[in-house]
Every structure is written in structure tokens, then in C-alpha cells.
mmCIF file with all atom_site columns, C-alpha atoms in Angstrom:
data_model
loop_
_atom_site.group_PDB
_atom_site.id
_atom_site.type_symbol
_atom_site.label_atom_id
_atom_site.label_alt_id
_atom_site.label_comp_id
_atom_site.label_asym_id
_atom_site.label_entity_id
_atom_site.label_seq_id
_atom_site.pdbx_PDB_ins_code
_atom_site.Cartn_x
_atom_site.Cartn_y
_atom_site.Cartn_z
_atom_site.occupancy
_atom_site.B_iso_or_equiv
_atom_site.pdbx_formal_charge
_atom_site.auth_seq_id
_atom_site.auth_comp_id
_atom_site.auth_asym_id
_atom_site.auth_atom_id
_atom_site.pdbx_PDB_model_num
ATOM 1   C CA . MET A 1 1   ? -18.997 -45.277 -13.162 1.00 0.00 ? 7   MET A CA 1
ATOM 2   C CA . GLU A 1 2   ? -16.926 -42.751 -11.229 1.00 0.00 ? 8   GLU A CA 1
ATOM 3   C CA . GLN A 1 3   ? -15.933 -40.922 -14.418 1.00 0.00 ? 9   GLN A CA 1
ATOM 4   C CA . ARG A 1 4   ? -19.506 -39.884 -15.162 1.00 0.00 ? 10  ARG A CA 1
ATOM 5   C CA . GLU A 1 5   ? -20.505 -36.269 -14.727 1.00 0.00 ? 11  GLU A CA 1
ATOM 6   C CA . ASP A 1 6   ? -22.374 -35.249 -11.561 1.00 0.00 ? 12  ASP A CA 1
ATOM 7   C CA . HIS A 1 7   ? -25.671 -34.539 -13.292 1.00 0.00 ? 13  HIS A CA 1
ATOM 8   C CA . VAL A 1 8   ? -25.584 -38.022 -14.833 1.00 0.00 ? 14  VAL A CA 1
ATOM 9   C CA . LYS A 1 9   ? -24.802 -39.636 -11.466 1.00 0.00 ? 15  LYS A CA 1
ATOM 10  C CA . ARG A 1 10  ? -27.698 -37.817 -9.795  1.00 0.00 ? 16  ARG A CA 1
ATOM 11  C CA . SER A 1 11  ? -30.253 -38.595 -12.483 1.00 0.00 ? 17  SER A CA 1
ATOM 12  C CA . THR A 1 12  ? -32.703 -41.466 -12.093 1.00 0.00 ? 18  THR A CA 1
ATOM 13  C CA . GLN A 1 13  ? -30.979 -43.452 -14.830 1.00 0.00 ? 19  GLN A CA 1
ATOM 14  C CA . GLY A 1 14  ? -27.595 -42.823 -13.230 1.00 0.00 ? 20  GLY A CA 1
ATOM 15  C CA . LYS A 1 15  ? -28.783 -44.041 -9.846  1.00 0.00 ? 21  LYS A CA 1
ATOM 16  C CA . LEU A 1 16  ? -30.396 -47.079 -11.433 1.00 0.00 ? 22  LEU A CA 1
ATOM 17  C CA . ALA A 1 17  ? -27.196 -47.914 -13.314 1.00 0.00 ? 23  ALA A CA 1
ATOM 18  C CA . ALA A 1 18  ? -25.170 -47.615 -10.102 1.00 0.00 ? 24  ALA A CA 1
ATOM 19  C CA . ALA A 1 19  ? -27.602 -49.858 -8.217  1.00 0.00 ? 25  ALA A CA 1
ATOM 20  C CA . THR A 1 20  ? -27.532 -52.419 -11.038 1.00 0.00 ? 26  THR A CA 1
ATOM 21  C CA . GLN A 1 21  ? -23.745 -52.432 -11.005 1.00 0.00 ? 27  GLN A CA 1
ATOM 22  C CA . VAL A 1 22  ? -23.619 -52.971 -7.234  1.00 0.00 ? 28  VAL A CA 1
ATOM 23  C CA . SER A 1 23  ? -26.198 -55.768 -7.333  1.00 0.00 ? 29  SER A CA 1
ATOM 24  C CA . SER A 1 24  ? -24.458 -57.474 -10.262 1.00 0.00 ? 30  SER A CA 1
ATOM 25  C CA . ALA A 1 25  ? -21.161 -57.415 -8.375  1.00 0.00 ? 31  ALA A CA 1
ATOM 26  C CA . GLU A 1 26  ? -22.894 -59.043 -5.401  1.00 0.00 ? 32  GLU A CA 1
ATOM 27  C CA . TYR A 1 27  ? -24.575 -61.645 -7.586  1.00 0.00 ? 33  TYR A CA 1
ATOM 28  C CA . LEU A 1 28  ? -21.259 -62.638 -9.175  1.00 0.00 ? 34  LEU A CA 1
ATOM 29  C CA . LYS A 1 29  ? -19.599 -63.460 -5.840  1.00 0.00 ? 35  LYS A CA 1
ATOM 30  C CA . PRO A 1 30  ? -21.074 -66.994 -5.618  1.00 0.00 ? 36  PRO A CA 1
ATOM 31  C CA . LEU A 1 31  ? -19.852 -67.653 -9.166  1.00 0.00 ? 37  LEU A CA 1
ATOM 32  C CA . PHE A 1 32  ? -16.313 -66.618 -8.255  1.00 0.00 ? 38  PHE A CA 1
ATOM 33  C CA . ARG A 1 33  ? -16.513 -68.705 -5.069  1.00 0.00 ? 39  ARG A CA 1
ATOM 34  C CA . ASN A 1 34  ? -17.606 -71.762 -7.081  1.00 0.00 ? 40  ASN A CA 1
ATOM 35  C CA . LEU A 1 35  ? -14.847 -71.172 -9.619  1.00 0.00 ? 41  LEU A CA 1
ATOM 36  C CA . LYS A 1 36  ? -12.232 -70.857 -6.886  1.00 0.00 ? 42  LYS A CA 1
ATOM 37  C CA . GLN A 1 37  ? -13.435 -74.055 -5.189  1.00 0.00 ? 43  GLN A CA 1
ATOM 38  C CA . ARG A 1 38  ? -13.840 -75.808 -8.558  1.00 0.00 ? 44  ARG A CA 1
ATOM 39  C CA . ASN A 1 39  ? -17.483 -76.589 -7.765  1.00 0.00 ? 45  ASN A CA 1
ATOM 40  C CA . LEU A 1 40  ? -19.050 -75.259 -10.948 1.00 0.00 ? 46  LEU A CA 1
ATOM 41  C CA . PRO A 1 41  ? -20.669 -77.979 -13.108 1.00 0.00 ? 47  PRO A CA 1
ATOM 42  C CA . ALA A 1 42  ? -18.649 -78.753 -16.226 1.00 0.00 ? 48  ALA A CA 1
ATOM 43  C CA . ASP A 1 43  ? -21.454 -77.912 -18.655 1.00 0.00 ? 49  ASP A CA 1
ATOM 44  C CA . VAL A 1 44  ? -22.046 -74.497 -17.034 1.00 0.00 ? 50  VAL A CA 1
ATOM 45  C CA . LEU A 1 45  ? -18.313 -73.793 -17.043 1.00 0.00 ? 51  LEU A CA 1
ATOM 46  C CA . ALA A 1 46  ? -18.046 -74.729 -20.726 1.00 0.00 ? 52  ALA A CA 1
ATOM 47  C CA . ARG A 1 47  ? -20.915 -72.404 -21.712 1.00 0.00 ? 53  ARG A CA 1
ATOM 48  C CA . MET A 1 48  ? -19.485 -69.541 -19.663 1.00 0.00 ? 54  MET A CA 1
ATOM 49  C CA . ALA A 1 49  ? -16.065 -70.056 -21.223 1.00 0.00 ? 55  ALA A CA 1
ATOM 50  C CA . GLU A 1 50  ? -17.723 -69.970 -24.641 1.00 0.00 ? 56  GLU A CA 1
ATOM 51  C CA . ILE A 1 51  ? -19.505 -66.712 -23.778 1.00 0.00 ? 57  ILE A CA 1
ATOM 52  C CA . VAL A 1 52  ? -16.276 -65.086 -22.562 1.00 0.00 ? 58  VAL A CA 1
ATOM 53  C CA . HIS A 1 53  ? -14.394 -66.353 -25.614 1.00 0.00 ? 59  HIS A CA 1
ATOM 54  C CA . TYR A 1 54  ? -16.888 -64.739 -27.993 1.00 0.00 ? 60  TYR A CA 1
ATOM 55  C CA . MET A 1 55  ? -16.950 -61.565 -25.897 1.00 0.00 ? 61  MET A CA 1
ATOM 56  C CA . GLN A 1 56  ? -13.169 -61.275 -26.239 1.00 0.00 ? 62  GLN A CA 1
ATOM 57  C CA . LYS A 1 57  ? -13.469 -61.704 -30.002 1.00 0.00 ? 63  LYS A CA 1
ATOM 58  C CA . ARG A 1 58  ? -16.324 -59.150 -30.008 1.00 0.00 ? 64  ARG A CA 1
ATOM 59  C CA . GLN A 1 59  ? -18.687 -61.644 -31.613 1.00 0.00 ? 65  GLN A CA 1
ATOM 60  C CA . TYR A 1 60  ? -21.676 -60.659 -29.534 1.00 0.00 ? 66  TYR A CA 1
ATOM 61  C CA . GLN A 1 61  ? -24.270 -62.576 -31.567 1.00 0.00 ? 67  GLN A CA 1
ATOM 62  C CA . ARG A 1 62  ? -22.467 -65.840 -30.857 1.00 0.00 ? 68  ARG A CA 1
ATOM 63  C CA . ALA A 1 63  ? -21.928 -64.884 -27.217 1.00 0.00 ? 69  ALA A CA 1
ATOM 64  C CA . ASN A 1 64  ? -25.646 -64.227 -26.881 1.00 0.00 ? 70  ASN A CA 1
ATOM 65  C CA . ASP A 1 65  ? -26.436 -67.587 -28.503 1.00 0.00 ? 71  ASP A CA 1
ATOM 66  C CA . ALA A 1 66  ? -24.131 -69.290 -25.981 1.00 0.00 ? 72  ALA A CA 1
ATOM 67  C CA . TYR A 1 67  ? -25.874 -67.370 -23.179 1.00 0.00 ? 73  TYR A CA 1
ATOM 68  C CA . LEU A 1 68  ? -29.266 -68.614 -24.388 1.00 0.00 ? 74  LEU A CA 1
ATOM 69  C CA . ARG A 1 69  ? -27.978 -72.194 -24.515 1.00 0.00 ? 75  ARG A CA 1
ATOM 70  C CA . LEU A 1 70  ? -26.709 -71.767 -20.950 1.00 0.00 ? 76  LEU A CA 1
ATOM 71  C CA . SER A 1 71  ? -29.872 -70.191 -19.596 1.00 0.00 ? 77  SER A CA 1
ATOM 72  C CA . ILE A 1 72  ? -32.687 -72.039 -21.381 1.00 0.00 ? 78  ILE A CA 1
ATOM 73  C CA . GLY A 1 73  ? -30.903 -74.871 -23.165 1.00 0.00 ? 79  GLY A CA 1
ATOM 74  C CA . ASN A 1 74  ? -31.999 -76.415 -26.450 1.00 0.00 ? 80  ASN A CA 1
ATOM 75  C CA . ALA A 1 75  ? -35.348 -77.623 -25.210 1.00 0.00 ? 81  ALA A CA 1
ATOM 76  C CA . PRO A 1 76  ? -38.293 -77.086 -27.560 1.00 0.00 ? 82  PRO A CA 1
ATOM 77  C CA . TRP A 1 77  ? -40.274 -75.838 -24.548 1.00 0.00 ? 83  TRP A CA 1
ATOM 78  C CA . PRO A 1 78  ? -37.643 -74.245 -22.286 1.00 0.00 ? 84  PRO A CA 1
ATOM 79  C CA . ILE A 1 79  ? -40.052 -73.210 -19.544 1.00 0.00 ? 85  ILE A CA 1
ATOM 80  C CA . GLY A 1 80  ? -40.984 -76.771 -18.734 1.00 0.00 ? 86  GLY A CA 1
ATOM 81  C CA . VAL A 1 81  ? -44.228 -77.200 -20.660 1.00 0.00 ? 87  VAL A CA 1
ATOM 82  C CA . THR A 1 82  ? -44.711 -80.875 -21.460 1.00 0.00 ? 88  THR A CA 1
ATOM 83  C CA . MET A 1 83  ? -48.464 -81.010 -22.007 1.00 0.00 ? 89  MET A CA 1
ATOM 84  C CA . VAL A 1 84  ? -49.291 -78.672 -24.899 1.00 0.00 ? 90  VAL A CA 1
ATOM 85  C CA . GLY A 1 85  ? -52.842 -79.762 -25.613 1.00 0.00 ? 91  GLY A CA 1
ATOM 86  C CA . ILE A 1 86  ? -55.703 -81.841 -24.366 1.00 0.00 ? 92  ILE A CA 1
ATOM 87  C CA . HIS A 1 87  ? -55.054 -84.688 -26.785 1.00 0.00 ? 93  HIS A CA 1
ATOM 88  C CA . GLU A 1 88  ? -52.164 -87.104 -26.812 1.00 0.00 ? 94  GLU A CA 1
ATOM 89  C CA . ARG A 1 89  ? -49.939 -86.422 -29.806 1.00 0.00 ? 95  ARG A CA 1
ATOM 90  C CA . SER A 1 90  ? -47.475 -88.667 -31.571 1.00 0.00 ? 96  SER A CA 1
ATOM 91  C CA . ALA A 1 91  ? -44.586 -86.192 -31.154 1.00 0.00 ? 97  ALA A CA 1
ATOM 92  C CA . ARG A 1 92  ? -45.168 -85.700 -27.433 1.00 0.00 ? 98  ARG A CA 1
ATOM 93  C CA . GLU A 1 93  ? -42.081 -87.742 -26.540 1.00 0.00 ? 99  GLU A CA 1
ATOM 94  C CA . LYS A 1 94  ? -39.938 -85.082 -28.230 1.00 0.00 ? 100 LYS A CA 1
ATOM 95  C CA . ILE A 1 95  ? -41.069 -82.597 -25.583 1.00 0.00 ? 101 ILE A CA 1
ATOM 96  C CA . SER A 1 96  ? -39.332 -84.262 -22.686 1.00 0.00 ? 102 SER A CA 1
ATOM 97  C CA . SER A 1 97  ? -38.597 -82.689 -19.339 1.00 0.00 ? 103 SER A CA 1
ATOM 98  C CA . ASP A 1 98  ? -34.945 -83.822 -19.381 1.00 0.00 ? 104 ASP A CA 1
ATOM 99  C CA . GLN A 1 99  ? -34.058 -81.200 -22.009 1.00 0.00 ? 105 GLN A CA 1
ATOM 100 C CA . VAL A 1 100 ? -35.279 -78.313 -19.856 1.00 0.00 ? 106 VAL A CA 1
ATOM 101 C CA . ALA A 1 101 ? -32.480 -76.174 -18.472 1.00 0.00 ? 107 ALA A CA 1
ATOM 102 C CA . HIS A 1 102 ? -32.555 -76.489 -14.712 1.00 0.00 ? 108 HIS A CA 1
ATOM 103 C CA . VAL A 1 103 ? -29.785 -73.932 -14.224 1.00 0.00 ? 109 VAL A CA 1
ATOM 104 C CA . LEU A 1 104 ? -32.288 -71.123 -13.734 1.00 0.00 ? 110 LEU A CA 1
ATOM 105 C CA . ASN A 1 105 ? -34.274 -73.059 -11.117 1.00 0.00 ? 111 ASN A CA 1
ATOM 106 C CA . ASP A 1 106 ? -31.596 -72.259 -8.540  1.00 0.00 ? 112 ASP A CA 1
ATOM 107 C CA . GLU A 1 107 ? -31.919 -68.634 -7.394  1.00 0.00 ? 113 GLU A CA 1
ATOM 108 C CA . VAL A 1 108 ? -28.179 -68.115 -6.845  1.00 0.00 ? 114 VAL A CA 1
ATOM 109 C CA . SER A 1 109 ? -27.178 -69.436 -10.269 1.00 0.00 ? 115 SER A CA 1
ATOM 110 C CA . ARG A 1 110 ? -30.011 -67.497 -11.927 1.00 0.00 ? 116 ARG A CA 1
ATOM 111 C CA . LYS A 1 111 ? -28.647 -64.281 -10.450 1.00 0.00 ? 117 LYS A CA 1
ATOM 112 C CA . TYR A 1 112 ? -25.062 -64.792 -11.575 1.00 0.00 ? 118 TYR A CA 1
ATOM 113 C CA . ILE A 1 113 ? -26.175 -65.906 -15.039 1.00 0.00 ? 119 ILE A CA 1
ATOM 114 C CA . GLN A 1 114 ? -28.263 -62.736 -15.321 1.00 0.00 ? 120 GLN A CA 1
ATOM 115 C CA . SER A 1 115 ? -25.245 -60.724 -14.194 1.00 0.00 ? 121 SER A CA 1
ATOM 116 C CA . LEU A 1 116 ? -23.170 -62.407 -16.877 1.00 0.00 ? 122 LEU A CA 1
ATOM 117 C CA . LYS A 1 117 ? -25.737 -61.228 -19.428 1.00 0.00 ? 123 LYS A CA 1
ATOM 118 C CA . ARG A 1 118 ? -25.433 -57.689 -18.028 1.00 0.00 ? 124 ARG A CA 1
ATOM 119 C CA . LEU A 1 119 ? -21.666 -57.907 -18.424 1.00 0.00 ? 125 LEU A CA 1
ATOM 120 C CA . LEU A 1 120 ? -22.148 -59.042 -22.001 1.00 0.00 ? 126 LEU A CA 1
ATOM 121 C CA . THR A 1 121 ? -24.409 -56.079 -22.742 1.00 0.00 ? 127 THR A CA 1
ATOM 122 C CA . PHE A 1 122 ? -21.999 -53.653 -21.057 1.00 0.00 ? 128 PHE A CA 1
ATOM 123 C CA . HIS A 1 123 ? -19.031 -55.110 -22.914 1.00 0.00 ? 129 HIS A CA 1
ATOM 124 C CA . GLN A 1 124 ? -20.839 -54.606 -26.204 1.00 0.00 ? 130 GLN A CA 1
ATOM 125 C CA . THR A 1 125 ? -21.424 -50.905 -25.492 1.00 0.00 ? 131 THR A CA 1
ATOM 126 C CA . LYS A 1 126 ? -17.912 -50.330 -24.124 1.00 0.00 ? 132 LYS A CA 1
ATOM 127 C CA . TYR A 1 127 ? -16.139 -52.297 -26.870 1.00 0.00 ? 133 TYR A CA 1
ATOM 128 C CA . PRO A 1 128 ? -18.292 -52.268 -30.013 1.00 0.00 ? 134 PRO A CA 1
ATOM 129 C CA . PRO A 1 129 ? -17.464 -54.807 -32.719 1.00 0.00 ? 135 PRO A CA 1
ATOM 130 C CA . ASP A 1 130 ? -15.684 -53.867 -35.931 1.00 0.00 ? 136 ASP A CA 1
ATOM 131 C CA . ASP A 1 131 ? -18.452 -55.553 -37.905 1.00 0.00 ? 137 ASP A CA 1
ATOM 132 C CA . ILE A 1 132 ? -21.861 -54.050 -37.116 1.00 0.00 ? 138 ILE A CA 1
ATOM 133 C CA . SER A 1 133 ? -23.551 -57.374 -37.882 1.00 0.00 ? 139 SER A CA 1
ATOM 134 C CA . GLN A 1 134 ? -21.996 -58.803 -34.691 1.00 0.00 ? 140 GLN A CA 1
ATOM 135 C CA . LEU A 1 135 ? -24.139 -56.599 -32.466 1.00 0.00 ? 141 LEU A CA 1
ATOM 136 C CA . MET A 1 136 ? -26.720 -58.490 -30.457 1.00 0.00 ? 142 MET A CA 1
ATOM 137 C CA . GLY A 1 137 ? -30.316 -57.401 -30.131 1.00 0.00 ? 143 GLY A CA 1
#
């Protein structure tokens, strides 16, 4: 960020990027604290390790898939919808509330997971993959 030219730093986009970087650094502090104290849940740690692994290999599509599994899980209705109509359906039991990812319900964990996504996006621009098909979004 310091290596940018002055006109870029003073622009609206430059100021926004600097503010985003500062807030992301703040949001990651609880994650580092949990890692240091070994308080991070095993499933969250495994998904984050998977994301970092794919980032290091520059396989950003797979890293993004791991991020989605971490943030919303594999639930058919990730936002918690369990009643999709006015009539009882035979497949309603497949839409259970135990598959909903509750990681994003906690404000602190939501912030550091979002910051991890920002790091993933930054890493992709800073270190592009050799194979263009590995770019995410």
C-alpha cells in the first residue's frame, strides 16, 4: 500500500482500499487470538487450512469453493429457510436447520471470515495463477 503513487493514495478508491486494509487487519486479530489459544473449532480450522492450501497452490476456484463451504455450508437453503411454501411437502425433511452454517451468526467470526475472503481476492490479483481457468469470479 505504501508503494502506491501519491495520486492513487489520495483518490477515493485509494482511500477506500486503505480503509479496507486497516479494517481487515483489525477483523483478523480475533482469528489470530483464537489460533494462538487453540480455541478455533476443528471444522473451521480445517476449512481455513484448505483455503490457505489452495491459495498457496494458486487454485483460486477451489479456494473459493472451500470458502463457500466455510461460510454457508452445504445446506440446500443456507440462509435458514425451512418453510418454503404453504403446503407440507414430502421432501421437507431434507431442508433441515442442522445443515445451516452457523459460523456467520457470530459477528466476530463473520468479520474474520470476510477478511479471509478479501485476502483470497488480494492474493489472486497479486499472484495470478499460471492457468487462467483457476481464476475465481
